[in-house]
């Protein structure tokens, strides 16, 4: 059977979305690596590279818009395009947060470090990028069950944030020399926590794609700490 | 001249968007008021009320989707619907941040306070809610010039964040008793700063609505502090 032009366009759109997501995953990984290693060059790379991620979003928006306008899809096909329109914003903001983490790296100037907390942040980043990679896989095959599982793993990310938060407060109370770096740790962990929230949003979009229902997978997304 | 059904639907959609925005503005205002006054009841109200804001988003999404599917609009009309689809996410997240601020309020338990910083946060909240109200006004009449002005005022919000950041660091370094509350101040100021970013996003959508061009009004949105 021949693919229609629309199916072909849709396939391309999915691939573009997936590629954008992969770029975002790499950006998050690199930004945290740069932060932990005090690697300003890598941090600058993340910042410069963000333009590419933004271009992906603009291009996805344009393409979805064109497809809606020219081919006037309905039901499932329209739903797919709306999902791309909405979920690409989530990816773009995840990229913005990677940039923010990279900027923290550039700001930190040989402050006193707390290695234990840095290890926790590294671990948290691993959890978050795994979520990003998993949600992309779930997206590509519209796997509703996997999307729900990914959303569930956000709970562990939130717990990790709480644990880092407590350690930062303790360190800063005990030793004023750790205040600057502690505030940075809190910020970076906060960015990672929000990236987890964005992944959860995308999980919700996958459920929507499959079922047509807009649902909230984690009602307590903006976690208490 | 008789209004067509589509025009009527579009007018309703705009009104719903505006109303959602007003709810968000009130939520931000109340959350900061609750935080400063240690008013847990008001904080709980903000948290409960967030369901209404989320319902607005779901309803706007459904309605836009229906209008695209049934009436197959092109060019400007389609652009308007895409804008509602995208910008309603921004409003919804601004509401989420108000909830996060409300949750900080519930967490703070008679910690030592730094009144000067609280005044700064109050002022910052005033700047941010003014941006929210202004962008809604600009949206309703698709005022591109006003949208650009609103986006510019985000610079002052970012400066206010930097100033609060420095004061928090100084306070926490000087007096370990202010570490807990200082971390909260940083977080709340961070939420307000990001609300300013979301407003800037909506400004970009207004420019898009008017010109069809996707532009970035503040390339340094995720500010260095």
Short mmCIF file of C-alpha atoms in Angstrom, two decimals:
data_model
loop_
_atom_site.label_atom_id
_atom_site.label_comp_id
_atom_site.label_asym_id
_atom_site.label_seq_id
_atom_site.Cartn_x
_atom_site.Cartn_y
_atom_site.Cartn_z
CA UNK A 1 0.00 0.00 0.00
CA UNK A 2 1.28 3.44 -0.86
CA UNK A 3 1.73 5.93 1.91
CA UNK A 4 -0.25 9.07 1.43
CA UNK A 5 1.53 12.42 1.50
CA UNK A 6 -0.07 13.13 4.87
CA UNK A 7 1.24 9.93 6.40
CA UNK A 8 4.67 10.70 5.04
CA UNK A 9 4.57 14.22 6.51
CA UNK A 10 3.39 12.88 9.84
CA UNK A 11 6.21 10.37 9.94
CA UNK A 12 8.70 13.17 9.30
CA UNK A 13 7.14 15.27 12.02
CA UNK A 14 7.45 12.44 14.55
CA UNK A 15 11.07 11.96 13.61
CA UNK A 16 11.76 15.66 14.02
CA UNK A 17 10.09 15.62 17.42
CA UNK A 18 12.16 12.63 18.45
CA UNK A 19 15.37 14.28 17.28
CA UNK A 20 14.52 17.45 19.16
CA UNK A 21 13.94 15.35 22.27
CA UNK A 22 17.29 13.64 21.88
CA UNK A 23 19.02 17.02 21.63
CA UNK A 24 17.27 18.10 24.81
CA UNK A 25 18.34 14.93 26.62
CA UNK A 26 21.96 15.50 25.59
CA UNK A 27 21.75 19.15 26.67
CA UNK A 28 20.51 18.18 30.14
CA UNK A 29 23.21 15.56 30.48
CA UNK A 30 25.95 17.93 29.38
CA UNK A 31 24.74 20.81 31.50
CA UNK A 32 24.88 18.74 34.68
CA UNK A 33 28.22 17.24 33.67
CA UNK A 34 29.54 20.76 33.12
CA UNK A 35 28.16 21.88 36.49
CA UNK A 36 29.75 19.02 38.42
CA UNK A 37 33.07 19.18 36.57
CA UNK A 38 33.21 23.01 36.60
CA UNK A 39 33.62 22.69 32.85
CA UNK A 40 32.84 26.15 31.49
CA UNK A 41 33.59 25.18 27.92
CA UNK A 42 30.98 22.44 27.96
CA UNK A 43 28.55 24.84 29.64
CA UNK A 44 29.06 27.37 26.84
CA UNK A 45 28.46 24.63 24.32
CA UNK A 46 25.09 23.83 25.92
CA UNK A 47 24.14 27.51 25.82
CA UNK A 48 25.12 27.93 22.18
CA UNK A 49 23.45 24.70 21.18
CA UNK A 50 20.11 25.85 22.59
CA UNK A 51 19.47 27.86 19.43
CA UNK A 52 19.25 24.56 17.55
CA UNK A 53 16.64 23.27 19.99
CA UNK A 54 14.60 26.46 19.58
CA UNK A 55 14.83 26.12 15.81
CA UNK A 56 13.46 22.61 16.06
CA UNK A 57 10.45 23.96 17.91
CA UNK A 58 9.82 26.75 15.40
CA UNK A 59 10.13 24.29 12.54
CA UNK A 60 7.76 21.79 14.20
CA UNK A 61 5.25 24.56 14.77
CA UNK A 62 5.40 25.74 11.19
CA UNK A 63 5.11 22.25 9.80
CA UNK A 64 2.16 21.31 12.04
CA UNK A 65 0.42 24.54 11.15
CA UNK A 66 0.89 23.93 7.44
CA UNK A 67 -0.38 20.40 7.71
CA UNK A 68 -3.50 21.52 9.56
CA UNK A 69 -4.15 24.36 7.11
CA UNK A 70 -3.51 22.46 3.90
CA UNK A 71 -4.68 18.97 4.69
CA UNK A 72 -7.44 19.75 7.21
CA UNK A 73 -7.07 16.55 9.22
CA UNK A 74 -9.71 15.43 11.71
CA UNK A 75 -9.88 13.13 14.77
CA UNK A 76 -6.68 11.13 15.35
CA UNK A 77 -4.55 12.93 12.79
CA UNK A 78 -5.52 16.34 14.11
CA UNK A 79 -4.87 15.09 17.61
CA UNK A 80 -1.36 14.08 16.61
CA UNK A 81 -0.65 17.54 15.25
CA UNK A 82 -2.05 19.28 18.31
CA UNK A 83 0.14 17.04 20.46
CA UNK A 84 3.24 18.04 18.53
CA UNK A 85 2.28 21.69 18.88
CA UNK A 86 1.87 21.43 22.63
CA UNK A 87 4.56 18.93 23.54
CA UNK A 88 7.25 20.74 21.55
CA UNK A 89 6.84 23.65 24.00
CA UNK A 90 7.60 21.26 26.83
CA UNK A 91 10.76 20.04 25.13
CA UNK A 92 11.84 23.61 24.42
CA UNK A 93 11.49 24.57 28.07
CA UNK A 94 13.42 21.53 29.17
CA UNK A 95 16.17 22.87 26.93
CA UNK A 96 15.87 26.28 28.59
CA UNK A 97 16.40 24.65 31.96
CA UNK A 98 19.55 22.93 30.69
CA UNK A 99 20.75 26.41 29.70
CA UNK A 100 19.98 27.69 33.18
CA UNK A 101 22.03 24.87 34.68
CA UNK A 102 24.86 25.71 32.28
CA UNK A 103 24.69 29.34 33.39
CA UNK A 104 25.01 28.27 37.03
CA UNK A 105 28.23 26.54 36.01
CA UNK A 106 29.65 29.71 34.58
CA UNK A 107 28.68 31.65 37.70
CA UNK A 108 30.22 29.28 40.24
CA UNK A 109 33.73 30.48 40.90
CA UNK A 110 35.68 27.92 42.85
CA UNK A 111 33.25 28.15 45.77
CA UNK A 112 33.55 25.62 48.52
CA UNK A 113 31.97 22.39 47.31
CA UNK A 114 29.93 19.68 49.01
CA UNK A 115 30.78 16.49 47.18
CA UNK A 116 28.01 14.41 48.70
CA UNK A 117 25.36 16.78 47.35
CA UNK A 118 27.04 16.90 43.96
CA UNK A 119 26.83 13.13 43.78
CA UNK A 120 23.13 13.33 44.60
CA UNK A 121 22.61 15.91 41.86
CA UNK A 122 24.45 13.72 39.39
CA UNK A 123 22.21 10.82 40.35
CA UNK A 124 19.11 12.99 40.02
CA UNK A 125 20.24 14.10 36.56
CA UNK A 126 20.60 10.43 35.61
CA UNK A 127 17.05 9.76 36.74
CA UNK A 128 15.72 12.73 34.81
CA UNK A 129 17.53 12.02 31.53
CA UNK A 130 16.33 8.44 31.74
CA UNK A 131 12.78 9.79 32.00
CA UNK A 132 13.40 11.98 28.96
CA UNK A 133 14.75 9.09 26.91
CA UNK A 134 11.91 6.81 28.01
CA UNK A 135 9.19 9.31 27.20
CA UNK A 136 10.62 9.76 23.71
CA UNK A 137 10.50 6.01 23.18
CA UNK A 138 6.92 5.93 24.44
CA UNK A 139 6.05 8.84 22.16
CA UNK A 140 7.37 7.23 19.02
CA UNK A 141 5.14 4.17 19.40
CA UNK A 142 2.33 5.99 21.28
CA UNK A 143 2.75 3.59 24.18
CA UNK A 144 0.19 4.74 26.73
CA UNK A 145 1.22 2.22 29.38
CA UNK A 146 4.87 3.18 29.18
CA UNK A 147 3.91 6.85 29.34
CA UNK A 148 2.07 6.23 32.59
CA UNK A 149 5.05 4.34 34.01
CA UNK A 150 7.39 7.17 33.10
CA UNK A 151 5.08 9.67 34.81
CA UNK A 152 5.16 7.52 37.94
CA UNK A 153 8.94 7.67 38.12
CA UNK A 154 8.65 11.42 38.65
CA UNK A 155 7.85 10.63 42.28
CA UNK A 156 11.39 9.34 42.82
CA UNK A 157 12.77 12.50 41.22
CA UNK A 158 10.72 14.62 43.61
CA UNK A 159 11.96 12.59 46.57
CA UNK A 160 15.53 13.07 45.42
CA UNK A 161 14.87 16.80 45.28
CA UNK A 162 13.57 16.80 48.86
CA UNK A 163 16.64 14.93 50.02
CA UNK A 164 18.99 17.35 48.27
CA UNK A 165 17.02 20.27 49.66
CA UNK A 166 17.47 19.06 53.23
CA UNK A 167 21.18 18.42 52.76
CA UNK A 168 21.69 21.88 51.29
CA UNK A 169 19.88 23.55 54.18
CA UNK A 170 21.97 21.59 56.69
CA UNK A 171 25.24 22.40 54.93
CA UNK A 172 24.43 26.09 54.65
CA UNK A 173 23.39 26.31 58.29
CA UNK A 174 26.51 24.55 59.48
CA UNK A 175 29.02 26.34 57.33
CA UNK A 176 28.37 29.83 55.91
CA UNK A 177 31.08 29.19 53.32
CA UNK A 178 28.72 26.76 51.58
CA UNK A 179 25.89 29.30 51.21
CA UNK A 180 26.75 30.37 47.66
CA UNK A 181 27.27 26.88 46.34
CA UNK A 182 24.30 25.57 48.34
CA UNK A 183 22.00 28.11 46.69
CA UNK A 184 23.32 26.91 43.33
CA UNK A 185 22.74 23.28 44.21
CA UNK A 186 19.18 24.13 45.19
CA UNK A 187 18.63 25.89 41.91
CA UNK A 188 20.09 23.14 39.77
CA UNK A 189 18.09 20.49 41.63
CA UNK A 190 15.02 22.69 41.17
CA UNK A 191 15.59 22.82 37.41
CA UNK A 192 15.93 19.04 37.26
CA UNK A 193 12.76 18.64 39.28
CA UNK A 194 10.87 20.82 36.82
CA UNK A 195 12.28 18.93 33.86
CA UNK A 196 10.65 15.89 35.43
CA UNK A 197 7.38 17.83 35.46
CA UNK A 198 7.72 18.62 31.76
CA UNK A 199 8.32 14.95 31.01
CA UNK A 200 5.12 14.21 32.91
CA UNK A 201 3.32 16.72 30.68
CA UNK A 202 4.54 14.86 27.61
CA UNK A 203 3.35 11.59 29.17
CA UNK A 204 -0.08 13.18 29.46
CA UNK A 205 0.08 14.11 25.78
CA UNK A 206 0.82 10.52 24.85
CA UNK A 207 -2.23 9.36 26.80
CA UNK A 208 -4.23 12.04 25.00
CA UNK A 209 -2.90 10.83 21.67
CA UNK A 210 -4.00 7.30 22.43
CA UNK A 211 -7.30 7.96 24.14
CA UNK A 212 -8.37 11.48 23.18
CA UNK A 213 -8.66 12.24 26.90
CA UNK A 214 -6.76 15.03 28.59
CA UNK A 215 -5.67 13.64 31.94
CA UNK A 216 -3.46 14.69 34.81
CA UNK A 217 -0.98 11.92 35.61
CA UNK A 218 0.54 13.54 38.68
CA UNK A 219 -1.89 15.79 40.44
CA UNK A 220 0.83 16.80 42.89
CA UNK A 221 3.26 17.78 40.18
CA UNK A 222 4.39 20.97 41.83
CA UNK A 223 5.66 19.10 44.81
CA UNK A 224 5.87 20.15 48.35
CA UNK A 225 9.44 19.89 49.50
CA UNK B 1 -23.72 42.32 9.29
CA UNK B 2 -24.45 39.06 11.01
CA UNK B 3 -21.68 37.37 12.90
CA UNK B 4 -20.90 33.90 11.64
CA UNK B 5 -20.93 31.01 14.10
CA UNK B 6 -17.16 30.82 13.81
CA UNK B 7 -16.71 34.45 14.77
CA UNK B 8 -19.05 33.96 17.69
CA UNK B 9 -17.10 30.89 18.86
CA UNK B 10 -13.83 32.74 18.51
CA UNK B 11 -15.11 35.64 20.57
CA UNK B 12 -16.15 33.20 23.31
CA UNK B 13 -12.76 31.53 23.18
CA UNK B 14 -10.99 34.88 23.61
CA UNK B 15 -13.20 35.70 26.55
CA UNK B 16 -12.46 32.34 28.16
CA UNK B 17 -8.75 32.87 27.68
CA UNK B 18 -9.00 36.32 29.23
CA UNK B 19 -10.95 34.98 32.19
CA UNK B 20 -8.41 32.21 32.71
CA UNK B 21 -5.67 34.84 32.68
CA UNK B 22 -7.48 36.94 35.27
CA UNK B 23 -7.78 33.90 37.54
CA UNK B 24 -4.06 33.31 37.18
CA UNK B 25 -3.26 36.92 37.99
CA UNK B 26 -5.39 36.73 41.14
CA UNK B 27 -3.74 33.42 42.11
CA UNK B 28 -0.25 34.94 41.84
CA UNK B 29 -1.30 37.96 43.85
CA UNK B 30 -2.91 35.86 46.57
CA UNK B 31 -0.06 33.38 46.76
CA UNK B 32 2.49 36.12 47.42
CA UNK B 33 0.16 37.87 49.84
CA UNK B 34 -0.27 34.56 51.68
CA UNK B 35 3.51 34.02 51.72
CA UNK B 36 4.28 37.45 53.13
CA UNK B 37 1.42 37.43 55.66
CA UNK B 38 2.01 33.78 56.67
CA UNK B 39 -1.65 33.31 55.79
CA UNK B 40 -2.09 29.56 55.44
CA UNK B 41 -5.81 29.80 54.80
CA UNK B 42 -5.28 32.03 51.78
CA UNK B 43 -2.49 29.71 50.62
CA UNK B 44 -4.85 26.73 50.77
CA UNK B 45 -7.41 28.71 48.82
CA UNK B 46 -4.87 29.29 46.03
CA UNK B 47 -4.05 25.58 45.95
CA UNK B 48 -7.69 24.52 45.81
CA UNK B 49 -8.53 27.13 43.24
CA UNK B 50 -5.87 25.80 40.86
CA UNK B 51 -8.25 23.05 39.73
CA UNK B 52 -10.43 25.78 38.19
CA UNK B 53 -7.47 27.15 36.26
CA UNK B 54 -6.62 23.67 34.99
CA UNK B 55 -10.24 23.17 33.93
CA UNK B 56 -10.08 26.39 31.96
CA UNK B 57 -7.09 25.03 30.05
CA UNK B 58 -8.76 21.69 29.31
CA UNK B 59 -11.91 23.45 28.15
CA UNK B 60 -9.93 25.86 25.92
CA UNK B 61 -8.07 22.92 24.41
CA UNK B 62 -11.25 21.01 23.70
CA UNK B 63 -12.99 24.00 22.22
CA UNK B 64 -10.03 24.94 19.96
CA UNK B 65 -9.72 21.36 18.83
CA UNK B 66 -13.41 21.17 17.96
CA UNK B 67 -13.28 24.43 16.07
CA UNK B 68 -10.30 23.27 14.03
CA UNK B 69 -11.87 19.89 13.33
CA UNK B 70 -15.37 21.08 12.47
CA UNK B 71 -14.77 24.43 10.82
CA UNK B 72 -11.35 23.81 9.26
CA UNK B 73 -10.15 27.38 9.49
CA UNK B 74 -7.10 28.63 7.58
CA UNK B 75 -4.59 31.51 7.86
CA UNK B 76 -5.50 34.08 10.54
CA UNK B 77 -8.32 32.08 12.12
CA UNK B 78 -6.22 28.96 12.41
CA UNK B 79 -3.41 31.07 13.82
CA UNK B 80 -5.73 32.36 16.51
CA UNK B 81 -6.69 28.84 17.53
CA UNK B 82 -3.08 27.64 17.58
CA UNK B 83 -2.23 30.62 19.77
CA UNK B 84 -4.95 29.73 22.25
CA UNK B 85 -3.70 26.14 22.29
CA UNK B 86 -0.13 27.16 23.02
CA UNK B 87 -0.64 30.20 25.24
CA UNK B 88 -3.13 28.43 27.51
CA UNK B 89 -0.26 26.13 28.56
CA UNK B 90 1.71 29.20 29.60
CA UNK B 91 -1.17 30.46 31.72
CA UNK B 92 -1.63 27.05 33.28
CA UNK B 93 2.01 26.91 34.31
CA UNK B 94 1.87 30.36 35.77
CA UNK B 95 -0.97 29.02 37.90
CA UNK B 96 1.22 26.06 38.91
CA UNK B 97 3.89 28.47 40.09
CA UNK B 98 1.33 30.34 42.20
CA UNK B 99 0.55 26.97 43.79
CA UNK B 100 4.25 26.40 44.46
CA UNK B 101 4.47 29.78 46.19
CA UNK B 102 1.37 28.88 48.23
CA UNK B 103 3.04 25.62 49.24
CA UNK B 104 6.12 27.51 50.44
CA UNK B 105 3.76 29.46 52.69
CA UNK B 106 2.45 26.31 54.29
CA UNK B 107 5.97 25.02 54.78
CA UNK B 108 7.39 28.10 56.48
CA UNK B 109 6.93 27.65 60.21
CA UNK B 110 7.68 30.85 62.05
CA UNK B 111 11.24 30.90 60.74
CA UNK B 112 13.29 34.00 61.31
CA UNK B 113 12.21 36.57 58.74
CA UNK B 114 14.08 39.23 56.78
CA UNK B 115 11.59 42.03 56.27
CA UNK B 116 13.64 43.93 53.72
CA UNK B 117 13.71 40.92 51.39
CA UNK B 118 10.02 40.31 51.92
CA UNK B 119 9.31 43.86 50.81
CA UNK B 120 11.41 43.26 47.69
CA UNK B 121 9.47 40.07 46.93
CA UNK B 122 6.20 41.94 47.37
CA UNK B 123 7.40 44.58 44.95
CA UNK B 124 8.53 41.91 42.48
CA UNK B 125 5.12 40.27 42.69
CA UNK B 126 3.54 43.63 41.90
CA UNK B 127 5.72 43.96 38.81
CA UNK B 128 4.87 40.46 37.66
CA UNK B 129 1.10 40.69 38.15
CA UNK B 130 1.15 44.02 36.30
CA UNK B 131 2.84 42.19 33.41
CA UNK B 132 0.17 39.50 33.52
CA UNK B 133 -2.67 42.03 33.47
CA UNK B 134 -1.01 44.03 30.69
CA UNK B 135 -0.40 41.00 28.48
CA UNK B 136 -4.06 40.02 28.82
CA UNK B 137 -5.09 43.49 27.69
CA UNK B 138 -2.67 43.26 24.77
CA UNK B 139 -4.03 39.83 23.90
CA UNK B 140 -7.65 40.87 23.76
CA UNK B 141 -7.00 43.56 21.15
CA UNK B 142 -4.00 41.78 19.56
CA UNK B 143 -1.83 44.81 20.30
CA UNK B 144 1.61 43.87 19.00
CA UNK B 145 3.29 47.05 20.21
CA UNK B 146 1.97 46.66 23.73
CA UNK B 147 3.04 43.01 23.73
CA UNK B 148 6.59 44.05 22.90
CA UNK B 149 6.56 46.66 25.67
CA UNK B 150 5.34 44.11 28.19
CA UNK B 151 8.13 41.72 27.15
CA UNK B 152 10.66 44.49 27.71
CA UNK B 153 9.51 44.99 31.29
CA UNK B 154 10.69 41.46 32.04
CA UNK B 155 14.21 42.91 32.27
CA UNK B 156 13.26 44.84 35.40
CA UNK B 157 11.79 41.66 36.90
CA UNK B 158 15.05 39.84 36.23
CA UNK B 159 17.02 42.65 37.85
CA UNK B 160 14.78 42.49 40.88
CA UNK B 161 15.48 38.76 41.08
CA UNK B 162 19.25 39.37 40.99
CA UNK B 163 18.94 41.91 43.76
CA UNK B 164 16.88 39.56 45.94
CA UNK B 165 19.33 36.75 45.21
CA UNK B 166 22.26 38.82 46.49
CA UNK B 167 20.42 39.91 49.60
CA UNK B 168 19.44 36.32 50.40
CA UNK B 169 23.00 35.08 50.02
CA UNK B 170 24.28 37.86 52.28
CA UNK B 171 21.64 37.21 54.92
CA UNK B 172 22.25 33.46 54.93
CA UNK B 173 26.01 33.91 55.15
CA UNK B 174 25.72 36.35 58.00
CA UNK B 175 23.13 34.54 60.05
CA UNK B 176 22.60 30.77 59.80
CA UNK B 177 19.16 31.24 61.34
CA UNK B 178 18.01 32.80 58.06
CA UNK B 179 19.05 29.83 55.91
CA UNK B 180 15.64 28.14 55.83
CA UNK B 181 13.69 31.27 55.12
CA UNK B 182 16.38 32.52 52.70
CA UNK B 183 16.06 29.34 50.64
CA UNK B 184 12.31 29.95 50.54
CA UNK B 185 12.76 33.55 49.46
CA UNK B 186 15.04 32.38 46.66
CA UNK B 187 12.50 29.87 45.55
CA UNK B 188 9.57 32.25 45.58
CA UNK B 189 11.56 34.91 43.73
CA UNK B 190 12.57 32.22 41.24
CA UNK B 191 8.93 31.33 40.63
CA UNK B 192 8.05 34.97 40.05
CA UNK B 193 10.95 35.32 37.66
CA UNK B 194 9.71 32.37 35.64
CA UNK B 195 6.18 33.73 35.59
CA UNK B 196 7.72 36.77 33.89
CA UNK B 197 9.21 34.38 31.30
CA UNK B 198 5.80 32.85 30.64
CA UNK B 199 4.31 36.29 30.15
CA UNK B 200 7.07 36.94 27.62
CA UNK B 201 6.04 33.74 25.82
CA UNK B 202 2.48 35.03 25.57
CA UNK B 203 3.83 38.34 24.23
CA UNK B 204 5.55 36.32 21.50
CA UNK B 205 2.25 34.62 20.70
CA UNK B 206 0.56 37.99 20.30
CA UNK B 207 3.25 39.06 17.84
CA UNK B 208 2.70 35.77 16.03
CA UNK B 209 -1.03 36.37 15.93
CA UNK B 210 -0.50 39.78 14.38
CA UNK B 211 2.36 39.00 12.00
CA UNK B 212 2.40 35.23 11.52
CA UNK B 213 6.05 35.30 12.59
CA UNK B 214 7.40 33.28 15.48
CA UNK B 215 9.89 35.55 17.22
CA UNK B 216 11.92 35.54 20.40
CA UNK B 217 11.37 38.77 22.31
CA UNK B 218 13.92 38.15 25.02
CA UNK B 219 16.73 35.97 23.84
CA UNK B 220 18.23 36.00 27.34
CA UNK B 221 15.01 34.87 28.95
CA UNK B 222 16.62 32.37 31.24
CA UNK B 223 18.63 35.05 32.93
CA UNK B 224 22.00 34.88 34.47
CA UNK B 225 21.80 35.94 38.07
#
